[in-house]
Amino acid sequence: MRRRAFLAAASLALVPWHGHAADSAALEAAIREAIGDAVPQEGGIELRVPAVAENGAQVPLTILADSAMTEADHVRAIHVFAPRNPTPGVASFHLFPGLARAEVQTRIRVAEEQAILVLAVHADGTVRRASAALKVTRGGCLA
Amino acid sequence: MSGTLPGTPRLRIPARARPGEVIELRMLIDHPMETGLRQDGSTAPPRDLIERLEVRRDGALVFAADLRNGSSPNPFHVVFLRLERSAEISVTWTDARGRSARAVGKVQVS
């Protein structure tokens, strides 16, 4: 019983409550919906975001995954999550071999300081993972 | 498909390219991308999102995006295509109500 209480306290400490931020269960659900039971491996993706974004409603994000983009070997999907936004889902991109490289540039909303998470699903089913931390001067979700 | 999105869809691509050249596709549409979650004291505008972006080369899908709450207002996307021959590029944005907007451009490859 003491152990259970300790674990509960520990998990609360690890996942602080951030106002409207999506909870870790919502993030986990969004990740599972995107990649199923696949276990992501770190690396193989270059992320470009500003270290500090002035306007959280328009944060430029460039994703470049390592891939030849051939029929046999290409990135099939790129999923983007903002774990501390009110809802973690940002976008899912679907890529086809006609693309020159597995690169997508977009703009995202960021509510508060956090690490943007990106998962790249390859044609052979492997999933690579990368994250990039950034700060925002003015949050872009609730105002 | 039901109706047209009010925003102006824009596709910027080069008019000409050499065989095998990589071209940049820049796509932009004006749209508020309202999540319905706003809490700035005003009456929160109802949810109004473009949910899907599709890019086709001569009718074949080469890129698609499912956009969610974290995508910015006035969605802007850039991808890169390698062209071996002249092609027609078409981009379609579709919102949650099924309204859509389309931009088309041609690249002469020689």
mmCIF file of N, CA and C in Angstrom, chain B residues 25-91:
data_model
loop_
_atom_site.group_PDB
_atom_site.id
_atom_site.type_symbol
_atom_site.label_atom_id
_atom_site.label_comp_id
_atom_site.label_asym_id
_atom_site.label_seq_id
_atom_site.Cartn_x
_atom_site.Cartn_y
_atom_site.Cartn_z
ATOM 1 N N LEU B 25 7.609 23.259 -53.852
ATOM 2 C CA LEU B 25 6.182 23.604 -53.923
ATOM 3 C C LEU B 25 5.825 24.355 -52.653
ATOM 4 N N ARG B 26 5.395 25.586 -52.794
ATOM 5 C CA ARG B 26 4.972 26.369 -51.627
ATOM 6 C C ARG B 26 3.461 26.539 -51.695
ATOM 7 N N MET B 27 2.786 26.162 -50.596
ATOM 8 C CA MET B 27 1.318 26.156 -50.594
ATOM 9 C C MET B 27 0.795 26.974 -49.425
ATOM 10 N N LEU B 28 -0.159 27.842 -49.709
ATOM 11 C CA LEU B 28 -0.693 28.733 -48.676
ATOM 12 C C LEU B 28 -2.171 28.970 -48.940
ATOM 13 N N ILE B 29 -2.963 29.013 -47.861
ATOM 14 C CA ILE B 29 -4.365 29.404 -48.000
ATOM 15 C C ILE B 29 -4.749 30.226 -46.781
ATOM 16 N N ASP B 30 -5.546 31.283 -46.961
ATOM 17 C CA ASP B 30 -5.976 32.038 -45.782
ATOM 18 C C ASP B 30 -7.154 31.314 -45.149
ATOM 19 N N HIS B 31 -7.004 31.056 -43.869
ATOM 20 C CA HIS B 31 -8.036 30.343 -43.127
ATOM 21 C C HIS B 31 -7.766 30.511 -41.632
ATOM 22 N N PRO B 32 -8.792 30.785 -40.800
ATOM 23 C CA PRO B 32 -8.544 31.032 -39.374
ATOM 24 C C PRO B 32 -8.116 29.794 -38.586
ATOM 25 N N MET B 33 -8.416 28.601 -39.076
ATOM 26 C CA MET B 33 -8.096 27.364 -38.353
ATOM 27 C C MET B 33 -8.551 27.453 -36.891
ATOM 28 N N GLU B 34 -9.809 27.799 -36.689
ATOM 29 C CA GLU B 34 -10.338 27.924 -35.331
ATOM 30 C C GLU B 34 -10.505 26.540 -34.703
ATOM 31 N N THR B 35 -9.926 26.367 -33.505
ATOM 32 C CA THR B 35 -10.036 25.080 -32.832
ATOM 33 C C THR B 35 -11.299 24.990 -31.982
ATOM 34 N N GLY B 36 -11.904 26.171 -31.691
ATOM 35 C CA GLY B 36 -13.043 26.187 -30.780
ATOM 36 C C GLY B 36 -12.618 26.153 -29.328
ATOM 37 N N LEU B 37 -11.286 26.287 -29.075
ATOM 38 C CA LEU B 37 -10.764 26.190 -27.700
ATOM 39 C C LEU B 37 -10.347 27.538 -27.126
ATOM 40 N N ARG B 38 -10.509 28.609 -27.898
ATOM 41 C CA ARG B 38 -10.018 29.919 -27.483
ATOM 42 C C ARG B 38 -10.603 30.367 -26.163
ATOM 43 N N GLN B 39 -9.757 30.976 -25.312
ATOM 44 C CA GLN B 39 -10.223 31.441 -24.004
ATOM 45 C C GLN B 39 -9.663 32.815 -23.707
ATOM 46 N N ASP B 40 -9.830 33.749 -24.642
ATOM 47 C CA ASP B 40 -9.259 35.077 -24.455
ATOM 48 C C ASP B 40 -10.315 36.086 -23.993
ATOM 49 N N GLY B 41 -11.431 35.586 -23.473
ATOM 50 C CA GLY B 41 -12.460 36.485 -22.961
ATOM 51 C C GLY B 41 -13.538 36.796 -23.982
ATOM 52 N N SER B 42 -13.194 36.643 -25.273
ATOM 53 C CA SER B 42 -14.182 36.885 -26.309
ATOM 54 C C SER B 42 -15.108 35.664 -26.404
ATOM 55 N N THR B 43 -16.179 35.804 -27.146
ATOM 56 C CA THR B 43 -17.002 34.647 -27.431
ATOM 57 C C THR B 43 -16.176 33.736 -28.330
ATOM 58 N N ALA B 44 -15.914 32.546 -27.849
ATOM 59 C CA ALA B 44 -15.045 31.662 -28.612
ATOM 60 C C ALA B 44 -15.666 31.353 -29.970
ATOM 61 N N PRO B 45 -14.940 31.621 -31.061
ATOM 62 C CA PRO B 45 -15.477 31.270 -32.367
ATOM 63 C C PRO B 45 -15.623 29.748 -32.468
ATOM 64 N N PRO B 46 -16.643 29.279 -33.159
ATOM 65 C CA PRO B 46 -16.827 27.829 -33.258
ATOM 66 C C PRO B 46 -15.699 27.175 -34.046
ATOM 67 N N ARG B 47 -15.570 25.888 -33.830
ATOM 68 C CA ARG B 47 -14.526 25.129 -34.501
ATOM 69 C C ARG B 47 -14.688 25.223 -36.026
ATOM 70 N N ASP B 48 -13.584 25.513 -36.695
ATOM 71 C CA ASP B 48 -13.600 25.655 -38.151
ATOM 72 C C ASP B 48 -12.183 25.350 -38.632
ATOM 73 N N LEU B 49 -11.953 24.138 -39.096
ATOM 74 C CA LEU B 49 -10.598 23.690 -39.438
ATOM 75 C C LEU B 49 -10.528 23.131 -40.852
ATOM 76 N N ILE B 50 -9.434 23.478 -41.555
ATOM 77 C CA ILE B 50 -9.091 22.707 -42.751
ATOM 78 C C ILE B 50 -8.455 21.422 -42.243
ATOM 79 N N GLU B 51 -8.989 20.289 -42.656
ATOM 80 C CA GLU B 51 -8.523 19.024 -42.106
ATOM 81 C C GLU B 51 -7.623 18.246 -43.055
ATOM 82 N N ARG B 52 -7.643 18.626 -44.336
ATOM 83 C CA ARG B 52 -6.935 17.788 -45.293
ATOM 84 C C ARG B 52 -6.324 18.629 -46.402
ATOM 85 N N LEU B 53 -5.101 18.288 -46.733
ATOM 86 C CA LEU B 53 -4.384 18.916 -47.847
ATOM 87 C C LEU B 53 -3.888 17.780 -48.728
ATOM 88 N N GLU B 54 -4.112 17.892 -50.025
ATOM 89 C CA GLU B 54 -3.645 16.841 -50.941
ATOM 90 C C GLU B 54 -2.911 17.469 -52.124
ATOM 91 N N VAL B 55 -1.752 16.890 -52.443
ATOM 92 C CA VAL B 55 -0.965 17.365 -53.570
ATOM 93 C C VAL B 55 -0.856 16.233 -54.586
ATOM 94 N N ARG B 56 -1.224 16.527 -55.822
ATOM 95 C CA ARG B 56 -1.185 15.520 -56.880
ATOM 96 C C ARG B 56 -0.305 15.974 -58.019
ATOM 97 N N ARG B 57 0.464 15.024 -58.577
ATOM 98 C CA ARG B 57 1.219 15.284 -59.799
ATOM 99 C C ARG B 57 0.549 14.483 -60.906
ATOM 100 N N ASP B 58 0.009 15.163 -61.899
ATOM 101 C CA ASP B 58 -0.744 14.512 -62.975
ATOM 102 C C ASP B 58 -1.763 13.521 -62.407
ATOM 103 N N GLY B 59 -2.439 13.930 -61.360
ATOM 104 C CA GLY B 59 -3.518 13.122 -60.788
ATOM 105 C C GLY B 59 -3.096 12.126 -59.723
ATOM 106 N N ALA B 60 -1.790 11.853 -59.626
ATOM 107 C CA ALA B 60 -1.327 10.855 -58.650
ATOM 108 C C ALA B 60 -0.894 11.550 -57.359
ATOM 109 N N LEU B 61 -1.373 11.014 -56.243
ATOM 110 C CA LEU B 61 -1.072 11.605 -54.939
ATOM 111 C C LEU B 61 0.428 11.518 -54.637
ATOM 112 N N VAL B 62 1.044 12.652 -54.296
ATOM 113 C CA VAL B 62 2.453 12.631 -53.887
ATOM 114 C C VAL B 62 2.643 13.101 -52.446
ATOM 115 N N PHE B 63 1.649 13.825 -51.914
ATOM 116 C CA PHE B 63 1.751 14.316 -50.540
ATOM 117 C C PHE B 63 0.351 14.610 -50.022
ATOM 118 N N ALA B 64 0.119 14.284 -48.746
ATOM 119 C CA ALA B 64 -1.161 14.621 -48.124
ATOM 120 C C ALA B 64 -0.903 14.985 -46.670
ATOM 121 N N ALA B 65 -1.767 15.805 -46.113
ATOM 122 C CA ALA B 65 -1.626 16.187 -44.710
ATOM 123 C C ALA B 65 -2.981 16.120 -44.028
ATOM 124 N N ASP B 66 -2.997 15.525 -42.826
ATOM 125 C CA ASP B 66 -4.163 15.600 -41.942
ATOM 126 C C ASP B 66 -3.832 16.650 -40.894
ATOM 127 N N LEU B 67 -4.535 17.765 -40.935
ATOM 128 C CA LEU B 67 -4.215 18.886 -40.048
ATOM 129 C C LEU B 67 -5.112 18.835 -38.820
ATOM 130 N N ARG B 68 -4.503 19.078 -37.638
ATOM 131 C CA ARG B 68 -5.262 19.052 -36.386
ATOM 132 C C ARG B 68 -5.118 20.399 -35.680
ATOM 133 N N ASN B 69 -5.563 20.430 -34.399
ATOM 134 C CA ASN B 69 -5.611 21.710 -33.665
ATOM 135 C C ASN B 69 -4.278 22.454 -33.660
ATOM 136 N N GLY B 70 -3.173 21.729 -33.652
ATOM 137 C CA GLY B 70 -1.869 22.371 -33.538
ATOM 138 C C GLY B 70 -1.349 22.981 -34.823
ATOM 139 N N SER B 71 -2.110 22.898 -35.916
ATOM 140 C CA SER B 71 -1.675 23.528 -37.165
ATOM 141 C C SER B 71 -2.066 25.004 -37.150
ATOM 142 N N SER B 72 -1.185 25.854 -37.662
ATOM 143 C CA SER B 72 -1.376 27.306 -37.574
ATOM 144 C C SER B 72 -2.504 27.812 -38.466
ATOM 145 N N PRO B 73 -3.064 28.989 -38.090
ATOM 146 C CA PRO B 73 -3.944 29.687 -39.026
ATOM 147 C C PRO B 73 -3.196 29.976 -40.326
ATOM 148 N N ASN B 74 -3.910 30.120 -41.424
ATOM 149 C CA ASN B 74 -3.322 30.317 -42.749
ATOM 150 C C ASN B 74 -2.284 29.243 -43.045
ATOM 151 N N PRO B 75 -2.728 27.997 -43.144
ATOM 152 C CA PRO B 75 -1.802 26.861 -43.278
ATOM 153 C C PRO B 75 -0.821 27.060 -44.431
ATOM 154 N N PHE B 76 0.469 26.860 -44.120
ATOM 155 C CA PHE B 76 1.546 27.037 -45.089
ATOM 156 C C PHE B 76 2.381 25.770 -45.082
ATOM 157 N N HIS B 77 2.592 25.198 -46.255
ATOM 158 C CA HIS B 77 3.382 23.973 -46.355
ATOM 159 C C HIS B 77 4.339 24.053 -47.529
ATOM 160 N N VAL B 78 5.502 23.423 -47.358
ATOM 161 C CA VAL B 78 6.487 23.323 -48.433
ATOM 162 C C VAL B 78 6.936 21.875 -48.545
ATOM 163 N N VAL B 79 6.926 21.343 -49.776
ATOM 164 C CA VAL B 79 7.515 20.023 -50.042
ATOM 165 C C VAL B 79 8.344 20.115 -51.331
ATOM 166 N N PHE B 80 9.129 19.078 -51.595
ATOM 167 C CA PHE B 80 10.040 19.087 -52.738
ATOM 168 C C PHE B 80 9.769 17.886 -53.638
ATOM 169 N N LEU B 81 9.671 18.162 -54.935
ATOM 170 C CA LEU B 81 9.363 17.131 -55.927
ATOM 171 C C LEU B 81 10.496 17.039 -56.939
ATOM 172 N N ARG B 82 10.804 15.823 -57.402
ATOM 173 C CA ARG B 82 11.749 15.671 -58.507
ATOM 174 C C ARG B 82 10.934 15.399 -59.771
ATOM 175 N N LEU B 83 11.160 16.195 -60.811
ATOM 176 C CA LEU B 83 10.384 16.057 -62.042
ATOM 177 C C LEU B 83 11.265 15.560 -63.180
ATOM 178 N N GLU B 84 10.815 14.514 -63.851
ATOM 179 C CA GLU B 84 11.529 13.990 -65.021
ATOM 180 C C GLU B 84 10.894 14.513 -66.309
ATOM 181 N N ARG B 85 9.618 14.881 -66.232
ATOM 182 C CA ARG B 85 8.930 15.410 -67.422
ATOM 183 C C ARG B 85 7.895 16.444 -66.978
ATOM 184 N N SER B 86 7.391 17.180 -67.963
ATOM 185 C CA SER B 86 6.418 18.232 -67.655
ATOM 186 C C SER B 86 5.257 17.660 -66.849
ATOM 187 N N ALA B 87 4.739 18.452 -65.952
ATOM 188 C CA ALA B 87 3.703 17.930 -65.064
ATOM 189 C C ALA B 87 2.724 19.018 -64.663
ATOM 190 N N GLU B 88 1.507 18.574 -64.350
ATOM 191 C CA GLU B 88 0.521 19.460 -63.747
ATOM 192 C C GLU B 88 0.445 19.137 -62.256
ATOM 193 N N ILE B 89 0.618 20.165 -61.440
ATOM 194 C CA ILE B 89 0.566 19.989 -59.985
ATOM 195 C C ILE B 89 -0.754 20.574 -59.502
ATOM 196 N N SER B 90 -1.517 19.781 -58.738
ATOM 197 C CA SER B 90 -2.761 20.322 -58.183
ATOM 198 C C SER B 90 -2.772 20.137 -56.671
ATOM 199 N N VAL B 91 -3.282 21.140 -55.976
ATOM 200 C CA VAL B 91 -3.340 21.128 -54.524
ATOM 201 C C VAL B 91 -4.785 21.367 -54.102
#
